[in-house]
mmCIF file of C-alpha atoms and ligand atoms in Angstrom:
data_model
loop_
_atom_site.group_PDB
_atom_site.id
_atom_site.type_symbol
_atom_site.label_atom_id
_atom_site.label_comp_id
_atom_site.label_asym_id
_atom_site.label_seq_id
_atom_site.Cartn_x
_atom_site.Cartn_y
_atom_site.Cartn_z
ATOM 1 C CA UNK A 1 217.683 -140.497 87.138
ATOM 2 C CA UNK A 2 215.594 -140.593 84.284
ATOM 3 C CA UNK A 3 214.696 -137.857 82.088
ATOM 4 C CA UNK A 4 212.038 -137.254 79.261
ATOM 5 C CA UNK A 5 213.061 -134.705 77.288
ATOM 6 C CA UNK A 6 211.531 -132.521 74.476
ATOM 7 C CA UNK A 7 212.864 -130.263 71.863
ATOM 8 C CA UNK A 8 210.423 -128.014 69.191
ATOM 9 C CA UNK A 9 212.927 -124.745 68.649
ATOM 10 C CA UNK A 10 213.080 -124.800 65.106
ATOM 11 C CA UNK A 11 212.143 -127.621 62.478
ATOM 12 C CA UNK A 12 212.520 -130.970 64.224
ATOM 13 C CA UNK A 13 210.254 -132.434 66.838
ATOM 14 C CA UNK A 14 211.992 -134.598 69.403
ATOM 15 C CA UNK A 15 211.265 -136.522 72.332
ATOM 16 C CA UNK A 16 213.950 -138.646 74.343
ATOM 17 C CA UNK A 17 213.728 -140.845 77.297
ATOM 18 C CA UNK A 18 217.564 -140.860 78.735
ATOM 19 C CA UNK A 19 218.506 -142.561 82.233
ATOM 20 C CA UNK A 20 221.383 -140.265 83.745
ATOM 21 C CA UNK A 21 223.891 -141.064 86.021
ATOM 22 C CA UNK A 22 227.650 -140.246 87.404
ATOM 23 C CA UNK A 23 227.253 -136.885 88.844
ATOM 24 C CA UNK A 24 229.369 -133.972 87.849
ATOM 25 C CA UNK A 25 232.531 -135.746 87.875
ATOM 26 C CA UNK A 26 231.680 -138.714 85.145
ATOM 27 C CA UNK A 27 228.322 -137.902 83.780
ATOM 28 C CA UNK A 28 227.054 -140.909 81.945
ATOM 29 C CA UNK A 29 223.868 -141.297 79.559
ATOM 30 C CA UNK A 30 222.061 -144.352 78.822
ATOM 31 C CA UNK A 31 219.565 -143.490 75.618
ATOM 32 C CA UNK A 32 216.393 -145.103 76.281
ATOM 33 C CA UNK A 33 214.129 -143.870 73.515
ATOM 34 C CA UNK A 34 215.018 -141.399 70.548
ATOM 35 C CA UNK A 35 212.249 -139.935 68.198
ATOM 36 C CA UNK A 36 213.000 -137.076 66.239
ATOM 37 C CA UNK A 37 209.549 -136.131 63.915
ATOM 38 C CA UNK A 38 211.523 -134.184 60.837
ATOM 39 C CA UNK A 39 209.816 -131.267 58.725
ATOM 40 C CA UNK A 40 212.326 -130.894 56.172
ATOM 41 C CA UNK A 41 209.975 -131.902 53.178
ATOM 42 C CA UNK A 42 206.934 -129.386 54.716
ATOM 43 C CA UNK A 43 209.242 -126.408 54.852
ATOM 44 C CA UNK A 44 211.383 -127.490 51.617
ATOM 45 C CA UNK A 45 209.102 -125.710 49.189
ATOM 46 C CA UNK A 46 209.509 -122.535 51.140
ATOM 47 C CA UNK A 47 213.611 -122.232 50.889
ATOM 48 C CA UNK A 48 213.658 -122.484 54.661
ATOM 49 C CA UNK A 49 211.797 -123.077 58.110
ATOM 50 C CA UNK A 50 208.180 -121.034 58.360
ATOM 51 C CA UNK A 51 207.733 -120.538 62.022
ATOM 52 C CA UNK A 52 203.710 -120.654 62.339
ATOM 53 C CA UNK A 53 203.987 -123.879 60.003
ATOM 54 C CA UNK A 54 206.675 -125.182 62.646
ATOM 55 C CA UNK A 55 204.327 -124.458 65.380
ATOM 56 C CA UNK A 56 201.660 -126.140 63.852
ATOM 57 C CA UNK A 57 203.424 -129.665 62.791
ATOM 58 C CA UNK A 58 205.231 -129.925 66.489
ATOM 59 C CA UNK A 59 201.658 -129.846 67.828
ATOM 60 C CA UNK A 60 200.622 -132.518 65.370
ATOM 61 C CA UNK A 61 203.910 -134.529 66.129
ATOM 62 C CA UNK A 62 204.217 -134.289 70.040
ATOM 63 C CA UNK A 63 201.266 -136.470 71.231
ATOM 64 C CA UNK A 64 202.467 -138.854 68.297
ATOM 65 C CA UNK A 65 205.809 -139.141 69.390
ATOM 66 C CA UNK A 66 204.950 -139.486 73.008
ATOM 67 C CA UNK A 67 202.682 -142.253 71.992
ATOM 68 C CA UNK A 68 205.701 -143.599 70.521
ATOM 69 C CA UNK A 69 207.937 -143.688 73.867
ATOM 70 C CA UNK A 70 204.717 -145.140 75.211
ATOM 71 C CA UNK A 71 204.136 -147.239 72.822
ATOM 72 C CA UNK A 72 200.856 -146.229 72.288
ATOM 73 C CA UNK A 73 199.066 -146.134 68.571
ATOM 74 C CA UNK A 74 195.699 -145.503 70.088
ATOM 75 C CA UNK A 75 193.970 -143.162 68.019
ATOM 76 C CA UNK A 76 191.630 -141.764 70.679
ATOM 77 C CA UNK A 77 194.424 -140.731 72.442
ATOM 78 C CA UNK A 78 195.970 -138.536 69.996
ATOM 79 C CA UNK A 79 192.538 -136.981 69.967
ATOM 80 C CA UNK A 80 191.935 -136.410 73.564
ATOM 81 C CA UNK A 81 195.723 -135.808 74.838
ATOM 82 C CA UNK A 82 194.950 -137.749 77.263
ATOM 83 C CA UNK A 83 197.415 -140.887 78.403
ATOM 84 C CA UNK A 84 195.487 -144.250 79.203
ATOM 85 C CA UNK A 85 196.336 -145.252 82.512
ATOM 86 C CA UNK A 86 197.373 -148.950 81.592
ATOM 87 C CA UNK A 87 200.474 -146.627 80.024
ATOM 88 C CA UNK A 88 201.606 -144.983 83.187
ATOM 89 C CA UNK A 89 204.202 -147.232 84.240
ATOM 90 C CA UNK A 90 206.925 -145.521 81.941
ATOM 91 C CA UNK A 91 206.100 -142.148 83.017
ATOM 92 C CA UNK A 92 205.892 -143.695 86.762
ATOM 93 C CA UNK A 93 209.793 -143.783 86.453
ATOM 94 C CA UNK A 94 210.029 -140.252 85.050
ATOM 95 C CA UNK A 95 212.230 -137.983 87.786
ATOM 96 C CA UNK A 96 212.710 -134.767 85.309
ATOM 97 C CA UNK A 97 210.717 -133.422 82.431
ATOM 98 C CA UNK A 98 212.902 -131.311 80.527
ATOM 99 C CA UNK A 99 212.058 -128.778 77.760
ATOM 100 C CA UNK A 100 213.781 -126.614 75.250
ATOM 101 C CA UNK A 101 212.840 -122.915 75.978
ATOM 102 C CA UNK A 102 214.905 -120.941 73.624
ATOM 103 C CA UNK A 103 217.072 -119.791 71.603
ATOM 104 C CA UNK A 104 214.598 -120.479 68.723
ATOM 105 C CA UNK A 105 211.661 -119.568 67.034
ATOM 106 C CA UNK A 106 209.274 -118.353 69.475
ATOM 107 C CA UNK A 107 205.741 -119.808 68.290
ATOM 108 C CA UNK A 108 207.605 -123.573 67.827
ATOM 109 C CA UNK A 109 209.150 -123.515 71.384
ATOM 110 C CA UNK A 110 205.747 -122.503 72.805
ATOM 111 C CA UNK A 111 204.496 -125.905 71.357
ATOM 112 C CA UNK A 112 206.957 -127.765 73.294
ATOM 113 C CA UNK A 113 206.959 -125.618 76.718
ATOM 114 C CA UNK A 114 203.160 -125.731 76.957
ATOM 115 C CA UNK A 115 203.158 -129.739 75.909
ATOM 116 C CA UNK A 116 206.143 -130.050 78.879
ATOM 117 C CA UNK A 117 204.046 -128.865 81.113
ATOM 118 C CA UNK A 118 201.158 -130.786 80.109
ATOM 119 C CA UNK A 119 203.009 -134.161 80.503
ATOM 120 C CA UNK A 120 204.362 -132.992 83.677
ATOM 121 C CA UNK A 121 200.951 -132.249 85.313
ATOM 122 C CA UNK A 122 199.696 -135.771 84.173
ATOM 123 C CA UNK A 123 202.613 -137.369 85.622
ATOM 124 C CA UNK A 124 202.354 -135.704 88.746
ATOM 125 C CA UNK A 125 198.844 -136.413 89.107
ATOM 126 C CA UNK A 126 198.867 -139.671 88.569
ATOM 127 C CA UNK A 127 201.878 -140.733 90.719
ATOM 128 C CA UNK A 128 200.541 -142.606 93.443
ATOM 129 C CA UNK A 129 203.860 -143.801 95.080
ATOM 130 C CA UNK A 130 206.394 -141.181 94.826
ATOM 131 C CA UNK A 131 205.951 -137.836 96.314
ATOM 132 C CA UNK A 132 204.864 -135.049 93.616
ATOM 133 C CA UNK A 133 207.767 -132.722 94.784
ATOM 134 C CA UNK A 134 210.264 -135.518 93.716
ATOM 135 C CA UNK A 135 209.808 -134.888 89.859
ATOM 136 C CA UNK A 136 211.089 -132.348 88.466
ATOM 137 C CA UNK A 137 210.336 -129.631 85.335
ATOM 138 C CA UNK A 138 213.011 -127.674 83.924
ATOM 139 C CA UNK A 139 213.726 -125.400 80.889
ATOM 140 C CA UNK A 140 216.913 -125.789 78.866
ATOM 141 C CA UNK A 141 218.754 -124.051 76.571
ATOM 142 C CA UNK A 142 219.257 -125.072 73.166
ATOM 143 C CA UNK A 143 222.803 -124.172 73.347
ATOM 144 C CA UNK A 144 223.198 -126.038 76.315
ATOM 145 C CA UNK A 145 222.055 -128.799 74.330
ATOM 146 C CA UNK A 146 224.399 -128.482 71.487
ATOM 147 C CA UNK A 147 227.473 -128.032 74.169
ATOM 148 C CA UNK A 148 226.704 -130.789 76.183
ATOM 149 C CA UNK A 149 225.733 -133.305 73.142
ATOM 150 C CA UNK A 150 229.486 -134.105 73.130
ATOM 151 C CA UNK A 151 229.212 -136.104 76.792
ATOM 152 C CA UNK A 152 226.869 -138.284 74.647
ATOM 153 C CA UNK A 153 227.818 -141.585 73.366
ATOM 154 C CA UNK A 154 231.544 -140.660 73.203
ATOM 155 C CA UNK A 155 233.242 -143.786 74.631
ATOM 156 C CA UNK A 156 236.090 -143.443 77.050
ATOM 157 C CA UNK A 157 235.746 -139.801 77.993
ATOM 158 C CA UNK A 158 238.768 -139.368 80.444
ATOM 159 C CA UNK A 159 237.200 -136.113 81.974
ATOM 160 C CA UNK A 160 240.264 -135.695 83.713
ATOM 161 C CA UNK A 161 241.850 -135.003 80.468
ATOM 162 C CA UNK A 162 238.908 -132.941 78.833
ATOM 163 C CA UNK A 163 239.270 -129.211 80.124
ATOM 164 C CA UNK A 164 240.098 -126.545 79.554
ATOM 165 C CA UNK A 165 238.388 -127.127 76.269
ATOM 166 C CA UNK A 166 237.317 -124.838 73.217
ATOM 167 C CA UNK A 167 233.817 -125.688 72.406
ATOM 168 C CA UNK A 168 232.707 -124.621 69.036
ATOM 169 C CA UNK A 169 228.777 -124.312 68.655
ATOM 170 C CA UNK A 170 228.013 -124.489 64.396
ATOM 171 C CA UNK A 171 224.357 -124.437 63.613
ATOM 172 C CA UNK A 172 221.835 -122.772 61.430
ATOM 173 C CA UNK A 173 221.432 -120.206 64.021
ATOM 174 C CA UNK A 174 224.625 -119.846 65.704
ATOM 175 C CA UNK A 175 228.307 -120.009 65.351
ATOM 176 C CA UNK A 176 230.368 -119.079 68.690
ATOM 177 C CA UNK A 177 233.173 -120.206 70.468
ATOM 178 C CA UNK A 178 232.867 -121.203 74.360
ATOM 179 C CA UNK A 179 235.451 -121.611 76.534
ATOM 180 C CA UNK A 180 234.856 -124.713 79.023
ATOM 181 C CA UNK A 181 237.079 -124.599 82.336
ATOM 182 C CA UNK A 182 235.063 -127.467 83.407
ATOM 183 C CA UNK A 183 231.437 -128.644 83.100
ATOM 184 C CA UNK A 184 230.036 -126.320 84.990
ATOM 185 C CA UNK A 185 232.420 -123.179 84.267
ATOM 186 C CA UNK A 186 231.582 -121.878 80.638
ATOM 187 C CA UNK A 187 231.645 -118.722 78.929
ATOM 188 C CA UNK A 188 231.081 -117.529 75.461
ATOM 189 C CA UNK A 189 234.505 -115.926 74.052
ATOM 190 C CA UNK A 190 233.274 -115.105 70.373
ATOM 191 C CA UNK A 191 230.419 -115.485 68.162
ATOM 192 C CA UNK A 192 228.852 -114.766 64.719
ATOM 193 C CA UNK A 193 228.183 -110.524 64.211
ATOM 194 C CA UNK A 194 225.668 -111.587 61.470
ATOM 195 C CA UNK A 195 224.855 -114.996 59.898
ATOM 196 C CA UNK A 196 225.316 -118.162 61.209
ATOM 197 C CA UNK A 197 227.651 -120.446 59.350
ATOM 198 C CA UNK A 198 225.071 -123.319 58.650
ATOM 199 C CA UNK A 199 222.631 -119.945 57.516
ATOM 200 C CA UNK A 200 225.466 -119.410 55.093
ATOM 201 C CA UNK A 201 225.292 -122.754 53.704
ATOM 202 C CA UNK A 202 221.763 -122.885 53.384
ATOM 203 C CA UNK A 203 221.837 -119.203 51.757
ATOM 204 C CA UNK A 204 224.357 -120.605 49.291
ATOM 205 C CA UNK A 205 222.667 -123.326 48.500
ATOM 206 C CA UNK A 206 219.464 -121.502 47.464
ATOM 207 C CA UNK A 207 221.874 -119.644 45.291
ATOM 208 C CA UNK A 208 223.019 -122.824 43.494
ATOM 209 C CA UNK A 209 219.342 -123.964 43.250
ATOM 210 C CA UNK A 210 219.576 -126.657 46.000
ATOM 211 C CA UNK A 211 217.083 -127.435 48.523
ATOM 212 C CA UNK A 212 216.854 -126.726 51.891
ATOM 213 C CA UNK A 213 218.652 -127.552 54.554
ATOM 214 C CA UNK A 214 221.972 -126.444 52.034
ATOM 215 C CA UNK A 215 224.741 -128.053 54.488
ATOM 216 C CA UNK A 216 224.598 -131.563 53.597
ATOM 217 C CA UNK A 217 223.909 -130.674 49.505
ATOM 218 C CA UNK A 218 226.918 -128.542 49.676
ATOM 219 C CA UNK A 219 229.166 -131.116 51.301
ATOM 220 C CA UNK A 220 227.766 -133.388 48.311
ATOM 221 C CA UNK A 221 228.712 -131.308 45.750
ATOM 222 C CA UNK A 222 231.623 -129.943 47.226
ATOM 223 C CA UNK A 223 233.278 -133.186 46.705
ATOM 224 C CA UNK A 224 233.232 -133.009 43.068
ATOM 225 C CA UNK A 225 234.484 -129.387 43.192
ATOM 226 C CA UNK A 226 237.865 -127.749 43.681
ATOM 227 C CA UNK A 227 238.113 -126.182 46.624
ATOM 228 C CA UNK A 228 240.887 -123.735 45.314
ATOM 229 C CA UNK A 229 239.080 -122.797 42.386
ATOM 230 C CA UNK A 230 237.844 -119.693 43.554
ATOM 231 C CA UNK A 231 239.138 -117.208 46.025
ATOM 232 C CA UNK A 232 236.296 -116.291 48.461
ATOM 233 C CA UNK A 233 237.346 -114.215 51.220
ATOM 234 C CA UNK A 234 238.134 -115.231 54.960
ATOM 235 C CA UNK A 235 236.058 -112.906 56.929
ATOM 236 C CA UNK A 236 237.604 -111.203 60.132
ATOM 237 C CA UNK A 237 240.672 -114.197 59.813
ATOM 238 C CA UNK A 238 243.374 -112.144 60.972
ATOM 239 C CA UNK A 239 241.635 -110.361 63.665
ATOM 240 C CA UNK A 240 242.769 -110.461 67.358
ATOM 241 C CA UNK A 241 239.334 -111.905 68.463
ATOM 242 C CA UNK A 242 237.312 -114.950 68.505
ATOM 243 C CA UNK A 243 234.276 -113.550 66.443
ATOM 244 C CA UNK A 244 232.617 -114.632 62.937
ATOM 245 C CA UNK A 245 230.960 -113.061 59.857
ATOM 246 C CA UNK A 246 229.439 -114.815 57.542
ATOM 247 C CA UNK A 247 227.080 -112.726 55.858
ATOM 248 C CA UNK A 248 229.876 -111.033 53.430
ATOM 249 C CA UNK A 249 230.962 -114.447 52.409
ATOM 250 C CA UNK A 250 227.616 -115.501 50.909
ATOM 251 C CA UNK A 251 227.323 -112.215 49.025
ATOM 252 C CA UNK A 252 230.606 -112.974 47.681
ATOM 253 C CA UNK A 253 229.255 -116.129 46.008
ATOM 254 C CA UNK A 254 226.457 -114.073 44.818
ATOM 255 C CA UNK A 255 228.409 -111.499 43.153
ATOM 256 C CA UNK A 256 230.792 -114.227 41.883
ATOM 257 C CA UNK A 257 227.690 -116.235 40.239
ATOM 258 C CA UNK A 258 226.323 -113.031 38.874
ATOM 259 C CA UNK A 259 229.480 -111.660 37.530
ATOM 260 C CA UNK A 260 230.692 -114.846 35.739
ATOM 261 C CA UNK A 261 226.821 -115.230 34.694
ATOM 262 C CA UNK A 262 226.871 -118.274 36.052
ATOM 263 C CA UNK A 263 223.238 -119.812 36.442
ATOM 264 C CA UNK A 264 221.023 -122.576 35.134
ATOM 265 C CA UNK A 265 219.890 -122.366 31.954
ATOM 266 C CA UNK A 266 222.763 -119.468 30.971
ATOM 267 C CA UNK A 267 225.240 -122.107 30.153
ATOM 268 C CA UNK A 268 225.589 -125.962 29.192
ATOM 269 C CA UNK A 269 224.041 -128.070 31.779
ATOM 270 C CA UNK A 270 227.010 -130.276 32.189
ATOM 271 C CA UNK A 271 229.308 -126.979 32.334
ATOM 272 C CA UNK A 272 226.844 -125.530 35.433
ATOM 273 C CA UNK A 273 227.239 -128.558 37.450
ATOM 274 C CA UNK A 274 231.308 -128.363 37.316
ATOM 275 C CA UNK A 275 230.901 -124.608 38.422
ATOM 276 C CA UNK A 276 228.456 -125.047 41.174
ATOM 277 C CA UNK A 277 230.828 -127.945 42.244
ATOM 278 C CA UNK A 278 233.569 -125.547 42.084
ATOM 279 C CA UNK A 279 231.721 -122.739 43.973
ATOM 280 C CA UNK A 280 230.539 -124.911 46.530
ATOM 281 C CA UNK A 281 233.981 -126.618 47.102
ATOM 282 C CA UNK A 282 235.480 -123.240 47.398
ATOM 283 C CA UNK A 283 232.719 -121.750 49.720
ATOM 284 C CA UNK A 284 232.927 -124.355 51.676
ATOM 285 C CA UNK A 285 236.513 -124.299 52.265
ATOM 286 C CA UNK A 286 236.635 -120.276 52.713
ATOM 287 C CA UNK A 287 234.045 -121.053 55.534
ATOM 288 C CA UNK A 288 235.832 -123.755 57.198
ATOM 289 C CA UNK A 289 239.291 -121.957 56.859
ATOM 290 C CA UNK A 290 237.687 -119.165 59.695
ATOM 291 C CA UNK A 291 236.226 -121.419 61.878
ATOM 292 C CA UNK A 292 238.873 -123.872 62.485
ATOM 293 C CA UNK A 293 241.946 -120.899 62.478
ATOM 294 C CA UNK A 294 239.867 -119.149 65.149
ATOM 295 C CA UNK A 295 238.849 -122.528 67.260
ATOM 296 C CA UNK A 296 242.827 -123.091 67.048
ATOM 297 C CA UNK A 297 243.557 -119.839 67.962
ATOM 298 C CA UNK A 298 241.380 -119.723 71.159
ATOM 299 C CA UNK A 299 242.603 -123.443 72.284
ATOM 300 C CA UNK A 300 246.385 -121.693 71.817
ATOM 301 C CA UNK A 301 245.514 -118.572 74.237
ATOM 302 C CA UNK A 302 243.269 -120.928 76.787
ATOM 303 C CA UNK A 303 246.040 -123.844 76.625
ATOM 304 C CA UNK A 304 242.846 -126.267 76.002
ATOM 305 C CA UNK A 305 243.258 -129.979 75.941
ATOM 306 C CA UNK A 306 240.229 -130.519 73.578
ATOM 307 C CA UNK A 307 238.825 -128.886 71.344
ATOM 308 C CA UNK A 308 235.027 -129.889 70.787
ATOM 309 C CA UNK A 309 232.394 -129.350 67.772
ATOM 310 C CA UNK A 310 228.460 -129.554 68.074
ATOM 311 C CA UNK A 311 225.431 -128.358 66.066
ATOM 312 C CA UNK A 312 224.252 -129.095 62.471
ATOM 313 C CA UNK A 313 227.333 -128.209 60.988
ATOM 314 C CA UNK A 314 229.554 -130.758 62.713
ATOM 315 C CA UNK A 315 227.763 -133.165 60.741
ATOM 316 C CA UNK A 316 229.825 -131.944 57.674
ATOM 317 C CA UNK A 317 232.735 -134.569 57.501
ATOM 318 C CA UNK A 318 234.893 -132.185 55.762
ATOM 319 C CA UNK A 319 234.732 -130.150 58.435
ATOM 320 C CA UNK A 320 236.047 -132.998 61.019
ATOM 321 C CA UNK A 321 238.947 -133.810 58.043
ATOM 322 C CA UNK A 322 240.059 -130.372 58.037
ATOM 323 C CA UNK A 323 240.599 -130.112 61.373
ATOM 324 C CA UNK A 324 242.526 -133.345 61.800
ATOM 325 C CA UNK A 325 244.752 -132.349 59.373
ATOM 326 C CA UNK A 326 245.156 -128.949 60.780
ATOM 327 C CA UNK A 327 245.659 -130.524 64.111
ATOM 328 C CA UNK A 328 248.544 -132.751 62.537
ATOM 329 C CA UNK A 329 250.361 -129.903 61.245
ATOM 330 C CA UNK A 330 250.005 -128.352 64.641
ATOM 331 C CA UNK A 331 251.622 -131.511 66.382
ATOM 332 C CA UNK A 332 254.618 -131.483 64.169
ATOM 333 C CA UNK A 333 255.960 -128.068 64.908
ATOM 334 C CA UNK A 334 254.808 -128.062 68.498
ATOM 335 C CA UNK A 335 256.879 -128.503 71.996
ATOM 336 C CA UNK A 336 253.543 -129.902 74.040
ATOM 337 C CA UNK A 337 253.697 -132.882 75.652
ATOM 338 C CA UNK A 338 249.993 -133.714 75.089
ATOM 339 C CA UNK A 339 248.398 -133.902 71.589
ATOM 340 C CA UNK A 340 245.393 -131.449 71.454
ATOM 341 C CA UNK A 341 242.388 -134.067 71.036
ATOM 342 C CA UNK A 342 239.222 -133.465 69.026
ATOM 343 C CA UNK A 343 235.903 -134.646 69.807
ATOM 344 C CA UNK A 344 232.908 -134.184 67.062
ATOM 345 C CA UNK A 345 229.501 -134.593 68.573
ATOM 346 C CA UNK A 346 227.686 -137.910 67.580
ATOM 347 C CA UNK A 347 224.467 -135.981 67.669
ATOM 348 C CA UNK A 348 224.815 -132.727 65.416
ATOM 349 C CA UNK A 349 221.620 -131.899 64.323
ATOM 350 C CA UNK A 350 218.551 -131.054 66.507
ATOM 351 C CA UNK A 351 217.490 -134.056 69.003
ATOM 352 C CA UNK A 352 215.980 -134.210 72.154
ATOM 353 C CA UNK A 353 218.936 -136.806 73.529
ATOM 354 C CA UNK A 354 221.149 -133.592 73.928
ATOM 355 C CA UNK A 355 218.364 -131.870 75.656
ATOM 356 C CA UNK A 356 218.348 -134.527 78.323
ATOM 357 C CA UNK A 357 221.958 -134.422 78.844
ATOM 358 C CA UNK A 358 222.011 -130.737 79.387
ATOM 359 C CA UNK A 359 219.204 -131.090 81.904
ATOM 360 C CA UNK A 360 221.130 -133.489 83.652
ATOM 361 C CA UNK A 361 224.202 -131.106 83.918
ATOM 362 C CA UNK A 362 222.255 -128.318 84.921
ATOM 363 C CA UNK A 363 220.157 -130.269 87.169
ATOM 364 C CA UNK A 364 223.419 -130.716 88.962
ATOM 365 C CA UNK A 365 225.077 -127.267 88.748
ATOM 366 C CA UNK A 366 221.534 -125.815 89.815
ATOM 367 C CA UNK A 367 221.208 -123.587 86.668
ATOM 368 C CA UNK A 368 217.659 -122.503 85.892
ATOM 369 C CA UNK A 369 215.926 -121.433 83.314
ATOM 370 C CA UNK A 370 212.476 -119.655 83.360
ATOM 371 C CA UNK A 371 209.682 -121.916 81.676
ATOM 372 C CA UNK A 372 208.631 -119.368 79.319
ATOM 373 C CA UNK A 373 209.877 -119.424 75.353
ATOM 374 C CA UNK A 374 212.713 -117.143 74.906
ATOM 375 C CA UNK A 375 213.639 -116.874 71.026
ATOM 376 C CA UNK A 376 216.876 -114.895 72.068
ATOM 377 C CA UNK A 377 218.217 -116.919 74.959
ATOM 378 C CA UNK A 378 221.934 -116.599 75.118
ATOM 379 C CA UNK A 379 224.792 -119.118 76.676
ATOM 380 C CA UNK A 380 225.455 -118.202 80.104
HETATM 381 O O1 KG4 B 1 221.794 -127.433 64.968
HETATM 382 P P1 KG4 B 1 220.789 -127.660 63.765
HETATM 383 O O2 KG4 B 1 219.990 -128.774 63.085
HETATM 384 O O3 KG4 B 1 219.845 -126.476 64.362
HETATM 385 C C1 KG4 B 1 219.695 -125.367 64.582
HETATM 386 O O4 KG4 B 1 220.287 -125.480 65.970
HETATM 387 O O5 KG4 B 1 220.300 -124.450 63.642
HETATM 388 O O6 KG4 B 1 221.744 -127.070 62.549
HETATM 389 C C2 KG4 B 1 220.796 -126.919 61.418
HETATM 390 C C3 KG4 B 1 221.937 -126.577 60.231
HETATM 391 C C4 KG4 B 1 221.578 -125.874 58.897
HETATM 392 O O7 KG4 B 1 221.916 -124.608 58.769
HETATM 393 C C5 KG4 B 1 222.076 -126.899 57.962
HETATM 394 O O8 KG4 B 1 222.238 -126.242 56.671
HETATM 395 C C6 KG4 B 1 223.050 -127.374 58.493
HETATM 396 O O9 KG4 B 1 223.370 -127.399 60.074
HETATM 397 N N1 KG4 B 1 223.930 -128.810 58.469
HETATM 398 C C7 KG4 B 1 225.093 -128.859 57.497
HETATM 399 C C8 KG4 B 1 224.992 -130.139 57.773
HETATM 400 N N2 KG4 B 1 224.217 -130.682 58.041
HETATM 401 C C9 KG4 B 1 223.428 -129.779 58.588
HETATM 402 N N3 KG4 B 1 226.216 -127.504 57.267
HETATM 403 C C10 KG4 B 1 227.297 -128.133 56.801
HETATM 404 N N4 KG4 B 1 227.316 -129.709 56.334
HETATM 405 C C11 KG4 B 1 226.704 -130.612 56.830
HETATM 406 N N5 KG4 B 1 226.713 -131.988 56.602
HETATM 407 ZN ZN1 ZN B 2 220.226 -126.664 66.804
#
């Protein structure tokens, strides 16, 4: 099945063309085209994503990206938004148009939903050889996208050895633990009660005068710092649930900087850089300690065979290293026959390939979402 997927939930405009096969027993994906137009530079001066600017940029980028998918650089096409007949061969082979309907910024989501409807209408209208009802249009949850991104480009997935799995989704908007009994049976077992972990990285980065998005900046800076220099709190670490809280940790960083009079211009430059690195490293460790401990606790409780990590924060190499170190320690002290395997997504930050993967799985399990932008869509 050939899927064209569109993602516009936040500040990345993305379109991908993916060939999916294998069914629910062993799904496989071949990525034919994958384009992401990032708006990071445009939102950077504001220190975060501005919804209406995101929408405007999506509307500008979408025709350009579909032009790239089809190999058109025709300016006329961009003005009229009409696809030339000669370029329809690729679209004629598409079985499913998939688009993110939520969660995310609603003005941004609408840009994608309306564009997907337009593309779908054009494909159906121009398809002379196939019955129009054979072509589908499907709304996709962005969270399903992150969750199923684990199935993409992972070599040698042995589906028999994968489940039950504990899946940790960590992004700018979400922090949650999902129990996957199999590809179809998923249940959220915990989530953040306030800020998402990626959001905490972005906010702490701002306190340290680092640009948006803060995650990669903090990760880089933390490499030069001492993670044990400052004892930041580990909120909810020992509670008997799988929930998180990150707003208190961010506030602790704020108070620490204030109480120690740490700021650019208030101290020698070299000293500020050193302090910044220690704050970044100590914050990162505190944030990850809670993620790791709660995920492992969930894996233990549900006798998981696999831990999966997805979402933008999964791009952080120190997170993967810390998980591996913890799993090694666990292996030594356990009587389990099989080691708990760790899979980190190869598609952490927002993209459309993961939306195609989720569309395929949801199509097979007959899970449908309304074709309406829903900023608060939850995982089911
Ligand atoms: O999944 P994503 O692209 O968008 C959402 O669905 O939110 O995640 C973006 C988030 C941002 O908060 C960003 O700071 C964070 O992921 N992020 C990172 C890293 N790369 C991106 N956080 C920590 N370390 C990174 N290397
Ligand atoms: Zn995301």
